[in-house]
PDB file of C-alpha atoms in Angstrom:
ATOM      1  CA  UNK A  10      -7.153  -0.769  -2.902  1.00 57.00           C
ATOM      2  CA  UNK A  11      -9.248   2.336  -2.586  1.00 62.00           C
ATOM      3  CA  UNK A  12     -10.615   3.485  -5.934  1.00 61.00           C
ATOM      4  CA  UNK A  13     -10.394   6.992  -7.315  1.00 67.00           C
ATOM      5  CA  UNK A  14     -13.417   8.540  -8.979  1.00 63.00           C
ATOM      6  CA  UNK A  15     -13.414   7.703 -12.673  1.00 69.00           C
ATOM      7  CA  UNK A  16     -15.615   6.762 -15.594  1.00 74.00           C
ATOM      8  CA  UNK A  17     -14.728   3.090 -15.061  1.00 78.00           C
ATOM      9  CA  UNK A  18     -17.171   0.634 -13.591  1.00 79.00           C
ATOM     10  CA  UNK A  19     -16.258  -1.164 -10.383  1.00 83.00           C
ATOM     11  CA  UNK A  20     -17.693  -3.779  -8.096  1.00 86.00           C
ATOM     12  CA  UNK A  21     -16.525  -4.408  -4.554  1.00 86.00           C
ATOM     13  CA  UNK A  22     -15.409  -8.023  -4.095  1.00 90.00           C
ATOM     14  CA  UNK A  23     -14.313  -8.067  -0.464  1.00 88.00           C
ATOM     15  CA  UNK A  24     -11.483  -7.211   1.875  1.00 89.00           C
ATOM     16  CA  UNK A  25      -7.839  -8.286   2.038  1.00 90.00           C
ATOM     17  CA  UNK A  26      -6.846  -8.546   5.737  1.00 92.00           C
ATOM     18  CA  UNK A  27      -3.222  -8.318   6.856  1.00 94.00           C
ATOM     19  CA  UNK A  28      -1.368 -10.209   9.571  1.00 96.00           C
ATOM     20  CA  UNK A  29       1.922  -9.804  11.424  1.00 97.00           C
ATOM     21  CA  UNK A  30       4.032 -12.971  11.636  1.00 98.00           C
ATOM     22  CA  UNK A  31       7.362 -14.319  12.851  1.00 98.00           C
ATOM     23  CA  UNK A  32       8.874 -17.772  13.164  1.00 98.00           C
ATOM     24  CA  UNK A  33       8.764 -19.562  16.523  1.00 98.00           C
ATOM     25  CA  UNK A  34      12.603 -19.568  16.489  1.00 98.00           C
ATOM     26  CA  UNK A  35      12.769 -15.773  16.046  1.00 98.00           C
ATOM     27  CA  UNK A  36      10.297 -15.256  18.895  1.00 98.00           C
ATOM     28  CA  UNK A  37      12.281 -17.597  21.191  1.00 97.00           C
ATOM     29  CA  UNK A  38      15.532 -15.724  20.441  1.00 97.00           C
ATOM     30  CA  UNK A  39      14.214 -12.163  20.572  1.00 97.00           C
ATOM     31  CA  UNK A  40      11.031 -12.381  22.647  1.00 96.00           C
ATOM     32  CA  UNK A  41       7.428 -11.878  21.629  1.00 97.00           C
ATOM     33  CA  UNK A  42       6.217  -8.276  21.350  1.00 97.00           C
ATOM     34  CA  UNK A  43       3.436  -7.596  23.851  1.00 95.00           C
ATOM     35  CA  UNK A  44       2.575  -4.064  22.698  1.00 95.00           C
ATOM     36  CA  UNK A  45       2.801  -2.347  19.330  1.00 95.00           C
ATOM     37  CA  UNK A  46       5.572  -0.070  20.612  1.00 95.00           C
ATOM     38  CA  UNK A  47       7.752  -3.167  21.222  1.00 96.00           C
ATOM     39  CA  UNK A  48       8.064  -3.594  17.439  1.00 96.00           C
ATOM     40  CA  UNK A  49      10.555  -0.726  17.205  1.00 94.00           C
ATOM     41  CA  UNK A  50      13.151  -2.862  19.030  1.00 95.00           C
ATOM     42  CA  UNK A  51      12.617  -5.860  16.705  1.00 97.00           C
ATOM     43  CA  UNK A  52      13.914  -6.607  13.225  1.00 97.00           C
ATOM     44  CA  UNK A  53      11.227  -5.853  10.633  1.00 96.00           C
ATOM     45  CA  UNK A  54      10.967  -7.590   7.286  1.00 96.00           C
ATOM     46  CA  UNK A  55       9.552  -4.808   5.161  1.00 94.00           C
ATOM     47  CA  UNK A  56       7.267  -5.268   2.172  1.00 93.00           C
ATOM     48  CA  UNK A  57       8.306  -2.256   0.120  1.00 90.00           C
ATOM     49  CA  UNK A  58       5.291  -2.005  -2.210  1.00 84.00           C
ATOM     50  CA  UNK A  59       3.212  -0.296   0.454  1.00 77.00           C
ATOM     51  CA  UNK A  60       3.316   3.485   0.864  1.00 67.00           C
ATOM     52  CA  UNK A  61       4.903   4.348   4.200  1.00 72.00           C
ATOM     53  CA  UNK A  62       6.261   0.823   4.519  1.00 84.00           C
ATOM     54  CA  UNK A  63       8.612   1.645   7.415  1.00 90.00           C
ATOM     55  CA  UNK A  64       5.766   2.785   9.686  1.00 93.00           C
ATOM     56  CA  UNK A  65       3.301   0.072  10.669  1.00 94.00           C
ATOM     57  CA  UNK A  66      -0.207   1.245  11.568  1.00 94.00           C
ATOM     58  CA  UNK A  67      -2.696  -0.658  13.699  1.00 95.00           C
ATOM     59  CA  UNK A  68      -5.238  -0.343  16.463  1.00 95.00           C
ATOM     60  CA  UNK A  69      -4.671  -1.639  19.966  1.00 94.00           C
ATOM     61  CA  UNK A  70      -7.144  -4.175  21.390  1.00 93.00           C
ATOM     62  CA  UNK A  71      -8.899  -1.156  22.971  1.00 92.00           C
ATOM     63  CA  UNK A  72      -9.309   0.490  19.548  1.00 92.00           C
ATOM     64  CA  UNK A  73      -6.614   3.148  19.969  1.00 94.00           C
ATOM     65  CA  UNK A  74      -4.703   3.927  16.764  1.00 96.00           C
ATOM     66  CA  UNK A  75      -0.942   3.470  16.949  1.00 96.00           C
ATOM     67  CA  UNK A  76       1.840   3.948  14.396  1.00 95.00           C
ATOM     68  CA  UNK A  77       5.221   2.339  14.979  1.00 95.00           C
ATOM     69  CA  UNK A  78       8.396   3.123  13.024  1.00 95.00           C
ATOM     70  CA  UNK A  79      10.168  -0.140  12.140  1.00 95.00           C
ATOM     71  CA  UNK A  80      13.508  -1.003  10.595  1.00 94.00           C
ATOM     72  CA  UNK A  81      15.329  -4.047   9.397  1.00 93.00           C
ATOM     73  CA  UNK A  82      17.913  -5.365   6.977  1.00 89.00           C
ATOM     74  CA  UNK A  83      15.424  -6.849   4.490  1.00 94.00           C
ATOM     75  CA  UNK A  84      13.193  -4.732   2.287  1.00 93.00           C
ATOM     76  CA  UNK A  85      11.531  -6.427  -0.687  1.00 94.00           C
ATOM     77  CA  UNK A  86       8.653  -5.891  -3.089  1.00 94.00           C
ATOM     78  CA  UNK A  87       8.195  -9.678  -3.279  1.00 95.00           C
ATOM     79  CA  UNK A  88       5.818 -11.110  -0.676  1.00 95.00           C
ATOM     80  CA  UNK A  89       7.171 -14.646  -1.155  1.00 96.00           C
ATOM     81  CA  UNK A  90      10.668 -13.411  -0.250  1.00 97.00           C
ATOM     82  CA  UNK A  91       9.360 -11.583   2.830  1.00 97.00           C
ATOM     83  CA  UNK A  92       7.463 -14.698   3.962  1.00 98.00           C
ATOM     84  CA  UNK A  93      10.501 -16.948   3.363  1.00 98.00           C
ATOM     85  CA  UNK A  94      12.626 -14.610   5.487  1.00 98.00           C
ATOM     86  CA  UNK A  95      10.026 -14.693   8.269  1.00 98.00           C
ATOM     87  CA  UNK A  96       9.902 -18.503   8.151  1.00 98.00           C
ATOM     88  CA  UNK A  97      13.720 -18.552   8.346  1.00 98.00           C
ATOM     89  CA  UNK A  98      13.699 -16.507  11.554  1.00 97.00           C
ATOM     90  CA  UNK A  99      15.029 -13.248  10.139  1.00 98.00           C
ATOM     91  CA  UNK A 100      12.404 -10.980  11.730  1.00 98.00           C
ATOM     92  CA  UNK A 101       8.774  -9.938  11.967  1.00 98.00           C
ATOM     93  CA  UNK A 102       6.773  -9.395   8.774  1.00 96.00           C
ATOM     94  CA  UNK A 103       3.531  -7.594   8.009  1.00 95.00           C
ATOM     95  CA  UNK A 104       1.710  -9.043   4.988  1.00 94.00           C
ATOM     96  CA  UNK A 105      -1.656 -10.045   3.551  1.00 94.00           C
ATOM     97  CA  UNK A 106      -3.180 -12.950   5.464  1.00 94.00           C
ATOM     98  CA  UNK A 107      -3.654 -15.006   2.298  1.00 93.00           C
ATOM     99  CA  UNK A 108       0.131 -15.022   1.781  1.00 94.00           C
ATOM    100  CA  UNK A 109       0.861 -16.267   5.321  1.00 96.00           C
ATOM    101  CA  UNK A 110      -2.150 -18.587   5.690  1.00 95.00           C
ATOM    102  CA  UNK A 111      -0.477 -21.906   4.844  1.00 95.00           C
ATOM    103  CA  UNK A 112       2.643 -21.113   6.906  1.00 97.00           C
ATOM    104  CA  UNK A 113       0.442 -20.132   9.868  1.00 96.00           C
ATOM    105  CA  UNK A 114      -1.568 -23.356   9.559  1.00 95.00           C
ATOM    106  CA  UNK A 115       1.648 -25.425   9.400  1.00 97.00           C
ATOM    107  CA  UNK A 116       3.143 -23.639  12.423  1.00 97.00           C
ATOM    108  CA  UNK A 117       6.109 -22.312  10.434  1.00 98.00           C
ATOM    109  CA  UNK A 118       5.172 -18.792  11.540  1.00 98.00           C
ATOM    110  CA  UNK A 119       3.061 -17.497  14.407  1.00 98.00           C
ATOM    111  CA  UNK A 120       0.806 -14.474  14.507  1.00 97.00           C
ATOM    112  CA  UNK A 121       2.317 -11.543  16.410  1.00 98.00           C
ATOM    113  CA  UNK A 122       0.133  -9.075  18.343  1.00 97.00           C
ATOM    114  CA  UNK A 123      -2.972 -11.045  17.394  1.00 94.00           C
ATOM    115  CA  UNK A 124      -5.248  -8.791  19.453  1.00 93.00           C
ATOM    116  CA  UNK A 125      -4.286  -5.735  17.419  1.00 95.00           C
ATOM    117  CA  UNK A 126      -6.310  -4.723  14.365  1.00 92.00           C
ATOM    118  CA  UNK A 127      -4.275  -4.243  11.202  1.00 91.00           C
ATOM    119  CA  UNK A 128      -5.386  -2.308   8.129  1.00 87.00           C
ATOM    120  CA  UNK A 129      -7.247  -4.146   5.384  1.00 88.00           C
ATOM    121  CA  UNK A 130      -7.241  -3.450   1.661  1.00 86.00           C
ATOM    122  CA  UNK A 131     -10.364  -3.258  -0.435  1.00 87.00           C
ATOM    123  CA  UNK A 132     -10.574  -5.691  -3.362  1.00 89.00           C
ATOM    124  CA  UNK A 133     -12.413  -4.468  -6.478  1.00 87.00           C
ATOM    125  CA  UNK A 134     -13.082  -5.657  -9.983  1.00 88.00           C
ATOM    126  CA  UNK A 135     -12.725  -2.760 -12.419  1.00 85.00           C
ATOM    127  CA  UNK A 136     -14.189  -2.739 -15.927  1.00 82.00           C
ATOM    128  CA  UNK A 137     -14.432  -0.222 -18.792  1.00 82.00           C
ATOM    129  CA  UNK A 138     -18.078   0.803 -18.645  1.00 74.00           C
ATOM    130  CA  UNK A 139     -20.574   0.678 -15.792  1.00 72.00           C
ATOM    131  CA  UNK A 140     -23.458   0.771 -18.294  1.00 79.00           C
ATOM    132  CA  UNK A 141     -22.458  -1.735 -20.981  1.00 79.00           C
ATOM    133  CA  UNK A 142     -21.725  -4.796 -18.876  1.00 83.00           C
ATOM    134  CA  UNK A 143     -22.069  -8.082 -20.792  1.00 86.00           C
ATOM    135  CA  UNK A 144     -23.972 -10.844 -18.992  1.00 89.00           C
ATOM    136  CA  UNK A 145     -20.883 -13.076 -18.876  1.00 91.00           C
ATOM    137  CA  UNK A 146     -18.933 -10.324 -17.075  1.00 89.00           C
ATOM    138  CA  UNK A 147     -21.805  -9.809 -14.655  1.00 88.00           C
ATOM    139  CA  UNK A 148     -21.888 -13.566 -13.900  1.00 92.00           C
ATOM    140  CA  UNK A 149     -18.121 -13.636 -13.452  1.00 92.00           C
ATOM    141  CA  UNK A 150     -18.317 -10.711 -11.007  1.00 90.00           C
ATOM    142  CA  UNK A 151     -20.981 -12.559  -9.008  1.00 91.00           C
ATOM    143  CA  UNK A 152     -18.687 -15.619  -8.926  1.00 91.00           C
ATOM    144  CA  UNK A 153     -15.773 -13.484  -7.689  1.00 90.00           C
ATOM    145  CA  UNK A 154     -17.919 -11.879  -4.990  1.00 89.00           C
ATOM    146  CA  UNK A 155     -18.708 -15.358  -3.707  1.00 87.00           C
ATOM    147  CA  UNK A 156     -15.014 -16.350  -3.758  1.00 86.00           C
ATOM    148  CA  UNK A 157     -13.965 -13.242  -1.789  1.00 87.00           C
ATOM    149  CA  UNK A 158     -16.676 -13.524   0.882  1.00 84.00           C
ATOM    150  CA  UNK A 159     -15.877 -14.215   4.525  1.00 82.00           C
ATOM    151  CA  UNK A 160     -12.521 -15.863   5.245  1.00 83.00           C
ATOM    152  CA  UNK A 161     -11.783 -16.352   1.531  1.00 79.00           C
ATOM    153  CA  UNK A 162      -8.038 -16.895   2.102  1.00 78.00           C
ATOM    154  CA  UNK A 163      -8.757 -20.086   4.068  1.00 78.00           C
ATOM    155  CA  UNK A 164     -11.065 -21.653   1.478  1.00 75.00           C
ATOM    156  CA  UNK A 165      -9.995 -24.454  -0.843  1.00 65.00           C
ATOM    157  CA  UNK A 166      -9.951 -23.473  -4.542  1.00 59.00           C
TER     158      UNK A 166
END
């Protein structure tokens, strides 16, 4: 996430994009949201480790910011549980793309409101001193920057 000012050293590694997903069965039963505002009439699967988790923020395809209050019967701090519930047709989930990637590729969930832009999280490596960085740590940071470049969530390990 966003780093506070401190005496620690830090190196930006990349971005963690988010995606909104639901199972094909859920979308058949309840309809596919066409606009962000439609989400308020759907069942949300809420990842509770995010501040303000019951209001989902995004930008419309035209770049307009929109915030939608959501509600649902499942609230969890475990992304695997939220994804499993989405795959089982329990509602619409908002989560990091790397978590949903394999289920999206397999067709177990579909992207919802794909034209909307969801927030991303910054990924950083943090270390004790910005001045006394051993060569092996510097090489490891360079390796991590390469791993988190581009569509890193879709790359094979």
